[in-house]
Amino acid sequence: MMIFTDFVFYTLAAILLFASIRVITTRNPVHAALHLVLAFFTAAGIWLLLEAEFLAIALVLVYVGAVMVLFLFVVMMLDINIDKLREGFWEYLPMAGTIGLLMAVEMVMVLAGKSTGGKYFSAGRALVHSADYSNTTELGRVLYTDYLLPFELASVVLLVAIVAAIVLTLRDRKESKSMNPADQVLVKKADRLRIVKMDAVVEVAPVEMQNLEEKS
Amino acid sequence: MQTIQIDLLTALPELIVLFMAMLILLTGLFTKNNIAIYVLAQLTLLAAAFFTVGTHTPAVGYAFTGMFVDDTLSDVLKLMIYLGTAMMFVYTRHYMQLRGMFRGEYYALVLFAVLGMMIMVSGQSMLTIYMGLELLSLCLYSLVALDRDNAKSSEAAMKYFVLGALASGMMLYGMSMIYGMTGSLNISEISSALQGALSDLQGPKNPMLILGLVFIVAGLAFKFGAVPFQMWVPDVYQGAPTAITMLIGSVPKFAAFAITIRLLAQGLQPLTGEWQNMLLIMAVLSIAIGNVTAIAQSNLKRMLAYSTISHIGFLLFGLMSGNLNGYASSMFYMTAYVLMTLAGFGMILLLSRKRFEADTLDDLKGLNQRSKLAAFMMLITMFSMAGVPPTIGFWAKFTVLQAAWQAGFGWAVVFAVLMAAVGAFYYLRIVKLMYFDAPKQTGAFNTPFDAPMDMQIVLSINALALLAFGLLPQTLMSICGAAIVRSLQ
């Protein structure tokens, strides 16, 4: 059993690494976005292994289902020239490489350093829960009891974000030709149709006039 | 269930403001009568004030599993926030009407900002404080950009947003480090954890703890606008519509003061010796840079921005004393500062017209010949900001510097007094412009004010209050003292 979960973990991790690398190396932005979707999906799989079901489902639903689809739309609509974005890649590489190396060294020092005694690597398996334990239930319980106030505040913050976005962008467009159904229903015959009384004058067409002249 | 009911009652003013803000948002959709919305917004503040007073108890009450605190400090600060916001609504109504910004969203966003301030004032957990701060900041960012066809406003909003997000991030980072070292988000638990474990954590020299403290202090300094985190202040003050500048410059400072008290004076109280020095550096720099740079400004709003920076420096003098007396004097200074700011920006709003902002020093020339009353009100305001004796500004500076002197910051106090003398120059220059210079003879400048009567009356009361509290400062001082003593002891 242990061996099987290990096998699943390493497979998912390998796919995740591959997908992440492809995100930044591929030349086609659509491919990059699709690889990012794959990376999210695989990460969700790893979270499932860690018994964080809610996070895993949220990641798939929110990021794969909503954010990335939107992102794909944007990428497909905008004509992004990837070669232009890559200009100066070699120029920045030494600096970026140094910083990346530094970060890697720092991480190794924290994770395997003497002061922490490498305890993060040697730690045993995470807490094993009973079969009826539900990650989602526990999260919901905490969210609506202990953290009720910050949770509700977060919703207010989101509401303000929506209001602010609309206030700053919505404009009544003068040239808009959109129709208002309510006005359409309320329209009366008198608004559209105008009956004009005119004198009964018969106009004579020019051709007939000519004929008449010839005849006379 | 029982506990949750009690919790909600403790936060009744917050719930009222939240409910009414949403109601105003909806009302704005269906009515063209914006005066009704204005009245509704004022009633909201009145109702919140009524229930804040009604639910007040001298004891400290907690709610929402200790994340929310209802003590005398929070009640007093909330009342001041309501009062300041109500005055701001009176001052800005005409200005917003003339510029087409008099809409339901304006009032809804300001009320959401008020809610954010109330949450900050009552925050007893780092999480609550952060959420309140974000709520307030988000409202302020969008309010700055409210005049969306104005390129300057948009630029100011963008700068404010980017730098504000950076500051929030820094603060959050600091909070996470403190959380990592103490294992709790709760202010009082952090304090006791630090007190208990200071010896285990190699005393206050623990680098992680100090790093967290530095980040938190930097975040707070940004929200205050203290040097060296002041770069956003002048641009935002100048770029934002004057009404919004007035909001940013006044009541949110109460909330910033409150979270500084909660985080530094309550939560990180065992580290007082460490943050005292940080505040000292910021205070001295703020007073120096604020006062010296203000001299060079020709734009009134920008000058008041630098003046704010120097006021914040004085405020920090009280905070860095690290004792109850110092905090109380800081709170007194804050109240005086907000009253002065409201009066100062109120005067700019009073003089402004349609398509005329009245925000340069030249616009004040010869004000005395146009309106003796307006010139006199501005005179009181400027004297108060400079700290001339019979006004509240003098007592504010006096108590703050006294507290710092007693805490042993002798040379810094001497320096602050010198800088206050430098600052007096640019405040008194305005008095000179108003009384001794000839008015500028252009445009609609010599017509009488078209501001409504209620604004003129409230503005007069506001300016006279600066004088009245200056003559009788005891009441306000004792309120501030009682609030601090009851809540922090």
XYZ file of C-alpha atoms in Angstrom:
705
model
C 0.000 0.000 0.000
C 2.760 2.407 0.955
C 4.599 1.538 -2.175
C 1.545 2.208 -4.292
C 0.991 5.726 -2.859
C 4.682 6.427 -3.265
C 4.427 5.325 -6.861
C 1.419 7.610 -7.445
C 3.228 10.505 -5.774
C 6.355 10.177 -7.877
C 4.360 9.813 -11.071
C 2.308 12.919 -10.291
C 5.408 14.823 -9.201
C 7.201 13.923 -12.434
C 4.231 15.061 -14.516
C 3.980 18.236 -12.449
C 7.646 19.070 -12.959
C 7.435 18.327 -16.662
C 4.313 20.462 -17.086
C 5.787 23.352 -15.090
C 8.947 23.364 -17.172
C 6.947 23.238 -20.390
C 4.907 26.282 -19.218
C 7.982 28.451 -19.395
C 9.793 26.788 -22.288
C 7.128 26.233 -24.893
C 6.933 28.748 -27.745
C 3.168 28.677 -28.165
C 1.245 30.601 -25.482
C -1.792 28.324 -25.862
C 0.393 25.292 -25.204
C 1.845 27.063 -22.172
C -1.634 27.703 -20.777
C -2.653 24.090 -21.389
C 0.477 22.864 -19.622
C -0.402 25.106 -16.697
C -3.807 23.413 -16.575
C -2.008 20.066 -16.449
C 0.238 21.354 -13.651
C -2.762 22.484 -11.595
C -4.517 19.197 -12.149
C -1.504 17.179 -11.068
C -0.982 19.389 -8.021
C -4.598 18.706 -7.089
C -3.810 15.008 -7.312
C -0.895 15.412 -4.899
C -3.129 17.302 -2.473
C -5.602 14.429 -2.632
C -2.772 12.118 -1.578
C -2.205 14.434 1.407
C -5.908 14.075 2.323
C -6.631 17.717 1.557
C -9.705 16.932 -0.521
C -11.315 20.333 -0.273
C -8.232 22.175 -1.488
C -7.811 19.712 -4.328
C -11.400 20.101 -5.486
C -11.249 23.872 -5.128
C -8.066 23.967 -7.183
C -9.637 21.992 -9.996
C -12.941 23.872 -9.905
C -11.585 27.379 -9.515
C -8.259 27.331 -11.303
C -8.719 24.701 -13.960
C -12.422 25.274 -14.471
C -12.667 29.040 -14.308
C -9.394 30.938 -14.181
C -7.480 28.990 -16.803
C -10.389 28.829 -19.229
C -10.671 32.593 -18.991
C -6.940 32.837 -19.395
C -7.052 30.675 -22.501
C -9.686 32.945 -23.989
C -7.472 35.947 -23.378
C -4.411 34.234 -24.801
C -6.329 33.170 -27.905
C -7.881 36.586 -28.437
C -4.705 38.590 -27.977
C -2.104 38.057 -30.610
C 0.903 37.605 -28.375
C 4.251 37.501 -30.049
C 6.187 35.155 -27.822
C 9.506 35.850 -29.512
C 9.234 39.495 -28.578
C 8.629 38.512 -24.967
C 11.722 36.388 -25.056
C 13.997 39.196 -26.118
C 16.805 39.712 -23.658
C 16.510 36.181 -22.268
C 20.238 35.540 -22.441
C 20.955 39.023 -21.200
C 19.030 38.457 -17.980
C 20.077 34.841 -17.527
C 23.223 35.416 -15.399
C 21.364 37.646 -12.939
C 18.279 35.434 -12.810
C 20.435 32.324 -12.506
C 22.363 33.786 -9.581
C 19.180 34.761 -7.761
C 17.604 31.379 -8.452
C 20.701 29.592 -7.175
C 20.716 31.783 -4.070
C 17.100 30.914 -3.356
C 17.810 27.220 -3.817
C 20.778 27.417 -1.423
C 18.642 29.253 1.142
C 15.975 26.603 0.923
C 18.494 23.818 1.394
C 19.959 25.656 4.392
C 16.544 25.981 6.014
C 15.358 22.488 5.230
C 18.577 20.599 5.872
C 20.604 23.042 7.951
C 22.145 22.267 11.329
C 19.851 24.566 13.329
C 16.722 22.910 12.062
C 18.446 19.561 12.132
C 16.844 18.484 8.886
C 13.706 17.754 10.858
C 11.466 18.608 7.939
C 12.871 15.711 5.944
C 13.027 13.240 8.758
C 9.504 13.927 9.977
C 7.282 10.909 9.659
C 4.022 10.686 7.812
C 1.385 13.313 8.388
C -1.374 12.641 10.885
C -3.457 9.662 9.817
C -7.183 10.215 10.232
C -9.982 7.719 10.636
C -12.002 6.707 7.609
C -15.004 8.925 8.404
C -12.858 12.060 8.727
C -13.847 14.708 6.227
C -11.464 17.497 5.458
C -14.249 19.613 3.959
C -16.468 19.290 7.025
C -13.653 20.281 9.341
C -12.791 23.319 7.222
C -16.409 24.397 7.075
C -16.821 23.973 10.807
C -13.820 26.172 11.602
C -14.720 28.708 8.949
C -18.218 29.280 10.299
C -17.360 29.251 14.000
C -13.847 30.333 14.996
C -13.147 32.333 11.864
C -16.643 33.627 11.196
C -15.691 37.292 11.436
C -12.697 37.259 9.052
C -14.630 35.006 6.690
C -17.560 37.397 6.488
C -15.165 40.326 6.202
C -13.533 38.650 3.234
C -16.927 38.540 1.554
C -17.411 42.259 2.241
C -13.980 42.959 0.754
C -14.990 41.038 -2.372
C -18.248 42.989 -2.550
C -16.319 46.252 -2.351
C -13.999 45.020 -5.090
C -17.001 44.355 -7.341
C -18.600 47.710 -6.562
C -15.319 49.541 -7.107
C -14.683 47.795 -10.421
C -18.146 48.701 -11.681
C -17.977 52.279 -10.423
C -14.676 52.821 -12.169
C -15.535 51.202 -15.490
C -19.279 51.333 -16.156
C -20.287 54.189 -18.411
C -23.589 55.000 -20.028
C -22.708 54.902 -23.696
C -24.444 57.619 -25.623
C -24.094 55.842 -28.958
C -25.433 52.561 -27.625
C -28.295 51.227 -29.755
C -29.465 48.647 -27.248
C -33.211 48.272 -26.857
C -35.208 48.514 -23.684
C -37.915 45.807 -23.698
C -39.971 47.650 -21.105
C -40.179 50.697 -23.348
C -40.980 48.501 -26.311
C -43.928 46.898 -24.543
C -45.282 50.240 -23.415
C -45.237 51.746 -26.877
C -48.629 52.834 -28.261
C -49.921 53.136 -31.769
C -49.910 56.900 -31.471
C -46.153 56.918 -30.795
C -45.290 55.169 -34.016
C -47.999 55.966 -36.529
C -48.897 59.431 -37.713
C -51.904 59.914 -39.950
C -51.678 62.984 -42.087
C -54.688 64.411 -43.828
C -53.863 65.490 -47.362
C -55.798 67.023 -50.239
C -56.890 64.614 -52.941
C -54.592 65.750 -55.742
C -53.813 63.343 -58.561
C -50.298 63.783 -59.782
C -49.665 63.234 -63.399
C -46.610 61.232 -64.259
C -44.085 62.942 -66.612
C -44.314 60.176 -69.256
C -48.076 60.475 -69.454
C -47.705 64.228 -69.741
C -45.442 63.734 -72.690
C -47.940 61.355 -74.320
C -50.727 63.811 -73.745
C -48.701 66.591 -75.360
C -47.907 64.426 -78.371
C -51.529 63.472 -78.783
C -52.653 67.072 -78.711
C -26.192 29.279 19.481
C -26.287 31.432 22.610
C -22.710 32.611 22.211
C -23.250 33.664 18.630
C -26.213 35.843 19.583
C -24.163 37.649 22.187
C -21.370 38.079 19.676
C -23.624 39.770 17.190
C -24.904 42.221 19.792
C -21.363 43.288 20.624
C -20.769 44.102 16.978
C -24.122 45.828 16.510
C -22.730 49.159 15.201
C -20.669 47.270 12.601
C -23.701 45.311 11.484
C -25.752 48.491 11.137
C -23.102 50.165 9.008
C -22.718 47.048 6.845
C -26.463 46.693 6.356
C -26.956 50.358 5.567
C -24.024 50.471 3.145
C -25.612 47.653 1.164
C -29.021 49.317 1.401
C -27.568 52.567 0.058
C -25.917 50.640 -2.734
C -29.296 49.213 -3.733
C -31.163 52.487 -3.241
C -28.693 54.182 -5.540
C -29.787 51.838 -8.320
C -33.452 52.725 -8.122
C -33.600 56.364 -7.234
C -32.342 59.494 -8.867
C -32.882 61.383 -5.631
C -29.337 61.554 -4.323
C -30.229 63.837 -1.425
C -32.209 60.931 0.042
C -29.070 58.798 -0.135
C -27.098 61.544 1.547
C -29.630 61.711 4.372
C -29.591 57.917 4.632
C -25.788 57.930 4.961
C -25.915 60.563 7.701
C -28.637 58.600 9.519
C -26.451 55.489 9.324
C -23.663 57.260 11.163
C -26.135 58.626 13.683
C -27.615 55.172 14.326
C -24.158 53.624 14.616
C -23.178 56.328 17.104
C -26.369 55.752 19.061
C -25.728 52.024 19.379
C -22.034 52.497 20.084
C -22.956 54.663 23.046
C -25.833 52.368 23.956
C -23.744 49.193 24.097
C -20.860 50.903 25.844
C -19.621 49.342 29.070
C -16.508 50.282 31.014
C -15.468 46.625 30.947
C -13.615 45.052 28.022
C -15.852 42.720 26.018
C -14.746 40.127 23.473
C -16.674 38.601 20.597
C -16.219 36.194 17.687
C -13.951 33.826 19.654
C -11.734 36.660 20.825
C -11.174 38.205 17.409
C -13.221 41.292 18.144
C -12.896 43.565 21.147
C -15.300 46.160 22.459
C -13.527 48.401 24.964
C -13.585 52.090 25.819
C -10.776 52.873 23.382
C -12.652 51.332 20.465
C -15.911 53.047 21.423
C -14.313 56.487 21.716
C -12.396 56.083 18.464
C -15.513 54.841 16.666
C -17.478 57.873 17.828
C -14.713 60.128 16.541
C -14.767 58.276 13.216
C -18.547 58.767 12.888
C -18.247 62.441 13.726
C -15.394 63.020 11.291
C -17.173 61.153 8.506
C -20.439 63.004 9.096
C -18.592 66.316 8.896
C -16.864 65.158 5.749
C -20.246 64.284 4.200
C -21.505 67.800 4.962
C -18.415 69.463 3.504
C -18.223 67.380 0.354
C -21.867 67.260 -0.738
C -21.803 70.435 -2.797
C -18.361 69.674 -4.257
C -19.444 66.233 -5.400
C -22.714 67.554 -6.833
C -20.872 70.073 -8.988
C -18.513 67.417 -10.333
C -21.015 64.689 -11.077
C -19.676 62.366 -8.390
C -22.680 62.728 -6.102
C -23.850 59.149 -6.483
C -24.993 56.297 -4.294
C -21.691 54.470 -4.786
C -19.746 57.319 -3.237
C -21.688 57.010 -0.008
C -21.673 53.214 -0.098
C -17.901 53.109 -0.571
C -17.294 55.633 2.202
C -19.530 53.649 4.547
C -17.672 50.453 3.661
C -14.470 52.325 4.457
C -16.002 53.344 7.790
C -16.810 49.691 8.415
C -13.204 48.792 7.680
C -12.030 51.426 10.160
C -14.432 50.127 12.810
C -13.129 46.597 12.325
C -9.542 47.839 12.620
C -10.380 49.766 15.758
C -11.972 46.680 17.285
C -9.477 44.170 15.907
C -8.169 41.825 18.544
C -6.598 39.350 16.159
C -3.999 40.049 13.485
C -6.359 38.439 10.986
C -9.227 40.802 11.829
C -6.928 43.803 11.769
C -5.620 42.828 8.359
C -9.104 42.252 6.935
C -10.263 45.627 8.231
C -7.202 47.286 6.787
C -7.786 45.730 3.369
C -11.451 46.724 3.421
C -10.507 50.317 4.212
C -7.667 50.473 1.697
C -9.703 48.990 -1.148
C -12.426 51.589 -0.632
C -9.879 54.394 -0.520
C -8.094 53.257 -3.702
C -11.315 53.276 -5.663
C -12.505 56.550 -4.153
C -9.300 58.267 -5.277
C -10.068 57.170 -8.835
C -13.738 58.148 -8.567
C -13.224 61.129 -10.860
C -12.286 58.698 -13.583
C -11.887 61.127 -16.472
C -9.225 63.006 -14.549
C -5.801 61.660 -15.489
C -4.197 62.982 -12.316
C -6.708 61.183 -10.115
C -6.176 57.928 -11.966
C -2.417 58.273 -11.636
C -2.739 58.997 -7.928
C -5.026 55.997 -7.470
C -2.592 53.747 -9.301
C 0.352 54.892 -7.170
C -1.696 54.546 -4.016
C -2.870 51.082 -5.015
C 0.542 49.677 -5.928
C 2.346 51.103 -2.907
C -0.566 50.249 -0.623
C -0.588 46.653 -1.791
C 3.152 46.486 -1.181
C 2.692 47.843 2.347
C -0.123 45.397 3.056
C 2.112 42.604 1.860
C 4.921 43.717 4.145
C 2.594 43.902 7.092
C 1.170 40.479 6.347
C 4.684 39.095 6.091
C 5.546 40.565 9.468
C 2.372 39.154 10.958
C 3.167 35.703 9.614
C 6.592 35.817 11.280
C 5.127 36.882 14.607
C 2.550 34.119 14.218
C 5.324 31.662 13.511
C 7.236 32.676 16.637
C 4.309 32.901 19.046
C 1.851 30.402 17.575
C -1.118 32.704 17.880
C -2.922 35.412 15.955
C -4.652 36.789 19.010
C -3.220 40.053 20.329
C -3.366 39.197 24.016
C -2.109 35.653 23.430
C 0.833 37.022 21.430
C 1.647 39.343 24.285
C 1.586 36.600 26.914
C 3.442 34.160 24.638
C 6.175 36.728 24.092
C 6.333 37.540 27.771
C 6.535 33.884 28.764
C 8.939 32.740 26.105
C 11.257 35.724 25.795
C 13.988 33.817 27.596
C 13.568 30.748 25.375
C 13.728 32.838 22.224
C 17.111 34.300 23.214
C 15.392 37.413 24.504
C 14.336 40.236 22.235
C 17.388 39.559 20.080
C 15.638 36.712 18.290
C 16.160 37.691 14.627
C 12.862 36.239 13.384
C 10.918 38.227 15.953
C 12.747 41.446 15.137
C 12.281 40.879 11.404
C 8.544 40.430 11.916
C 8.458 43.565 14.031
C 10.309 45.559 11.375
C 7.850 44.489 8.696
C 4.857 45.347 10.862
C 6.285 48.751 11.766
C 7.028 49.428 8.081
C 3.455 48.540 7.129
C 2.039 50.765 9.845
C 4.355 53.619 8.868
C 3.120 53.354 5.306
C -0.504 53.571 6.355
C 0.325 56.601 8.488
C 2.509 58.170 5.819
C 5.608 58.492 8.009
C 9.076 58.997 6.506
C 10.626 56.911 4.881
C 7.294 55.476 3.689
C 5.766 58.830 2.787
C 6.297 58.913 -0.998
C 2.631 58.251 -1.796
C 1.244 61.011 0.426
C 1.897 64.186 -1.646
C 0.883 62.661 -4.970
C -2.297 61.101 -3.644
C -3.278 64.220 -1.714
C -2.787 66.396 -4.765
C -4.209 64.017 -7.354
C -7.350 62.877 -5.575
C -10.518 64.988 -5.687
C -10.337 67.374 -2.701
C -13.291 65.654 -1.050
C -11.472 62.318 -1.113
C -8.210 63.908 0.014
C -10.127 65.162 2.998
C -11.322 61.641 3.738
C -7.881 60.061 3.348
C -6.249 62.740 5.471
C -8.686 62.592 8.345
C -10.591 59.655 9.838
C -8.502 56.685 8.600
C -5.694 58.005 10.789
C -7.832 57.072 13.810
C -7.933 53.509 12.557
C -4.194 53.515 11.882
C -3.650 54.821 15.398
C -5.862 52.075 16.796
C -4.059 49.228 15.054
C -0.724 50.692 16.107
C -1.922 50.592 19.706
C -3.267 47.047 19.271
C -0.212 45.668 17.517
C 2.675 47.522 19.140
C 1.395 48.645 22.528
C -0.680 45.534 23.268
C 0.514 42.584 21.190
C 4.220 43.356 20.914
C 4.390 45.162 24.233
C 7.298 42.956 25.425
C 9.320 44.303 22.489
C 8.713 47.967 23.425
C 12.421 48.738 23.646
C 12.920 47.576 20.069
C 10.098 49.456 18.340
C 10.699 52.601 20.361
C 13.927 53.176 18.471
C 12.307 52.498 15.095
C 9.532 54.989 15.847
C 12.087 57.520 17.073
C 13.929 57.481 13.736
C 10.690 57.771 11.773
C 9.349 60.531 14.010
C 12.453 62.701 13.722
C 12.709 62.187 9.947
C 8.994 62.830 9.411
C 9.051 66.110 11.277
C 12.196 67.265 9.483
C 11.299 66.245 5.922
C 7.624 67.134 6.256
C 8.199 70.642 7.521
C 11.139 71.527 5.294
C 9.575 70.236 2.069
C 6.238 71.910 2.762
C 7.920 75.305 2.500
C 8.665 74.742 -1.185
C 5.086 73.884 -2.186
C 2.826 76.176 -4.143
C -0.126 73.781 -4.191
C -2.193 73.965 -1.034
C -3.174 70.296 -1.056
C 0.427 69.235 -1.522
C 1.529 71.563 1.236
C -1.057 70.060 3.565
C 0.226 66.607 2.573
C 3.718 67.473 3.803
C 2.156 69.088 6.825
C 0.406 65.760 7.499
C 3.748 63.975 7.372
C 5.140 66.306 10.004
C 2.014 65.897 12.154
C 2.440 62.132 11.970
C 5.984 62.652 13.214
C 4.620 64.447 16.284
C 2.070 61.701 16.759
C 4.839 59.107 16.785
C 6.552 61.055 19.557
C 3.654 60.196 21.838
C 3.533 56.566 20.738
C 7.252 55.976 21.165
C 7.097 57.044 24.795
C 5.812 53.533 25.368
C 3.606 54.369 28.335
C -0.076 55.071 28.895
C 0.483 58.787 29.236
C 2.228 58.857 25.870
C -0.520 56.880 24.126
C -3.173 59.190 25.576
C -1.293 62.273 24.382
C -0.971 60.673 20.944
C -4.693 60.058 20.845
C -5.293 63.680 21.808
C -2.933 64.762 19.042
C -4.779 62.540 16.575
C -8.114 64.111 17.475
C -6.700 67.611 17.142
C -5.064 66.702 13.841
C -8.279 65.320 12.357
C -10.237 68.404 13.423
C -7.595 70.657 11.860
C -7.448 68.619 8.650
C -11.219 68.703 8.274
C -11.193 72.471 8.754
C -8.285 73.013 6.361
C -9.656 70.916 3.531
C -13.150 72.204 4.315
C -11.856 75.669 3.516
C -10.490 74.496 0.150
C -13.882 72.935 -0.589
C -15.637 76.133 0.467
C -13.582 78.232 -1.940
C -13.831 75.792 -4.844
C -16.348 76.241 -7.637
C -17.398 74.340 -10.648
C -14.230 73.776 -12.709
C -12.185 75.664 -10.140
C -10.365 73.829 -7.384
C -8.958 76.703 -5.267
C -6.016 74.490 -4.346
C -3.061 76.801 -4.953
C -1.627 79.269 -2.515
C -2.381 82.116 -4.945
C -6.089 81.374 -4.683
C -5.983 82.409 -1.037
C -4.589 85.849 -1.773
C -6.692 88.613 -0.302
C -9.272 86.238 1.143
C -9.899 88.740 3.931
C -11.262 91.276 1.445
C -13.711 88.749 0.053
C -14.909 87.192 3.271
C -13.769 88.234 6.716
C -15.318 85.141 8.301
C -13.641 82.638 5.962
C -10.281 84.339 6.403
C -10.659 84.249 10.181
C -11.581 80.528 10.165
C -8.553 79.772 8.018
C -6.447 81.881 10.377
C -7.532 79.765 13.362
C -6.894 76.560 11.424
C -3.417 77.627 10.351
C -2.523 78.836 13.852
C -3.711 75.512 15.203
C -1.647 73.536 12.701
C 1.393 75.634 13.506
C 0.806 75.150 17.219
C 0.231 78.746 18.285
C -0.855 78.863 21.961
C -4.565 79.612 22.282
C -5.494 76.794 19.875
C -5.810 73.027 20.274
C -2.741 72.516 18.096
C -0.544 74.000 20.791
C -1.833 71.641 23.492
C -1.545 68.696 21.149
C 2.118 69.387 20.441
C 2.745 70.264 24.068
C 1.350 67.033 25.548
C 3.036 64.833 22.981
C 6.448 66.442 23.463
C 5.986 66.405 27.223
C 5.353 62.654 27.131
C 8.430 62.108 24.969
C 10.524 64.308 27.276
C 9.462 62.303 30.307
C 10.320 59.087 28.479
C 13.852 60.397 28.056
C 13.962 61.532 24.427
C 15.355 64.948 25.332
C 17.357 65.812 22.213
C 14.598 64.610 19.889
C 12.117 66.881 21.649
C 14.431 69.872 21.245
C 14.798 69.018 17.559
C 11.018 68.714 17.150
C 10.466 72.129 18.716
C 12.990 73.660 16.314
C 11.295 71.990 13.371
C 7.891 73.173 14.550
C 9.286 76.692 14.386
C 10.409 76.023 10.796
C 6.940 74.687 10.032
C 5.282 77.787 11.440
C 6.719 79.679 8.467
C 4.535 78.094 5.823
C 1.399 78.152 7.946
C 1.871 81.837 8.713
C 2.646 82.522 5.047
C -0.971 81.589 4.310
C -2.135 84.073 6.924
C 0.016 86.712 5.256
C -1.438 85.868 1.821
C -4.977 86.137 3.138
C -4.606 89.405 5.016
C -1.870 91.421 3.359
C -1.939 90.494 -0.328
C -4.246 91.870 -2.997
C -6.775 89.394 -4.377
C -6.220 87.844 -7.759
C -8.593 89.622 -10.128
C -9.496 86.784 -12.436
C -12.535 84.782 -13.303
C -15.338 84.018 -10.923
C -13.030 84.738 -8.077
C -14.705 87.740 -6.531
C -18.224 86.405 -6.432
C -19.576 85.262 -3.063
C -19.380 81.578 -2.077
C -21.937 79.323 -3.606
C -21.483 76.699 -0.902
C -24.663 75.762 0.961
C -25.443 77.245 4.355
C -25.143 74.002 6.365
C -21.571 73.570 5.180
C -20.666 77.137 6.136
C -22.177 76.692 9.595
C -20.512 73.339 10.306
C -17.187 74.629 9.001
C -17.430 77.663 11.281
C -18.196 75.428 14.270
C -15.298 73.197 13.293
C -12.831 76.083 13.188
C -14.174 77.620 16.373
C -13.885 74.203 18.063
C -10.138 74.377 17.417
C -10.123 77.556 19.473
C -12.593 76.318 22.091
C -10.718 73.068 22.731
C -7.546 75.127 22.864
C -8.963 77.252 25.651
C -10.496 74.275 27.475
C -8.459 71.182 26.533
C -9.166 69.315 29.766
C -12.359 67.519 28.692
C -10.916 66.043 25.530
C -7.660 65.134 27.254
C -9.439 63.326 30.069
C -11.587 61.392 27.557
C -8.457 60.246 25.702
C -6.725 59.420 28.964
C -9.675 57.416 30.265
C -10.027 55.498 26.997
C -6.370 54.478 27.005
C -6.215 53.643 30.714
C -9.412 51.587 30.721
C -8.448 49.582 27.661
C -4.755 48.979 28.146
C -4.514 48.342 31.839
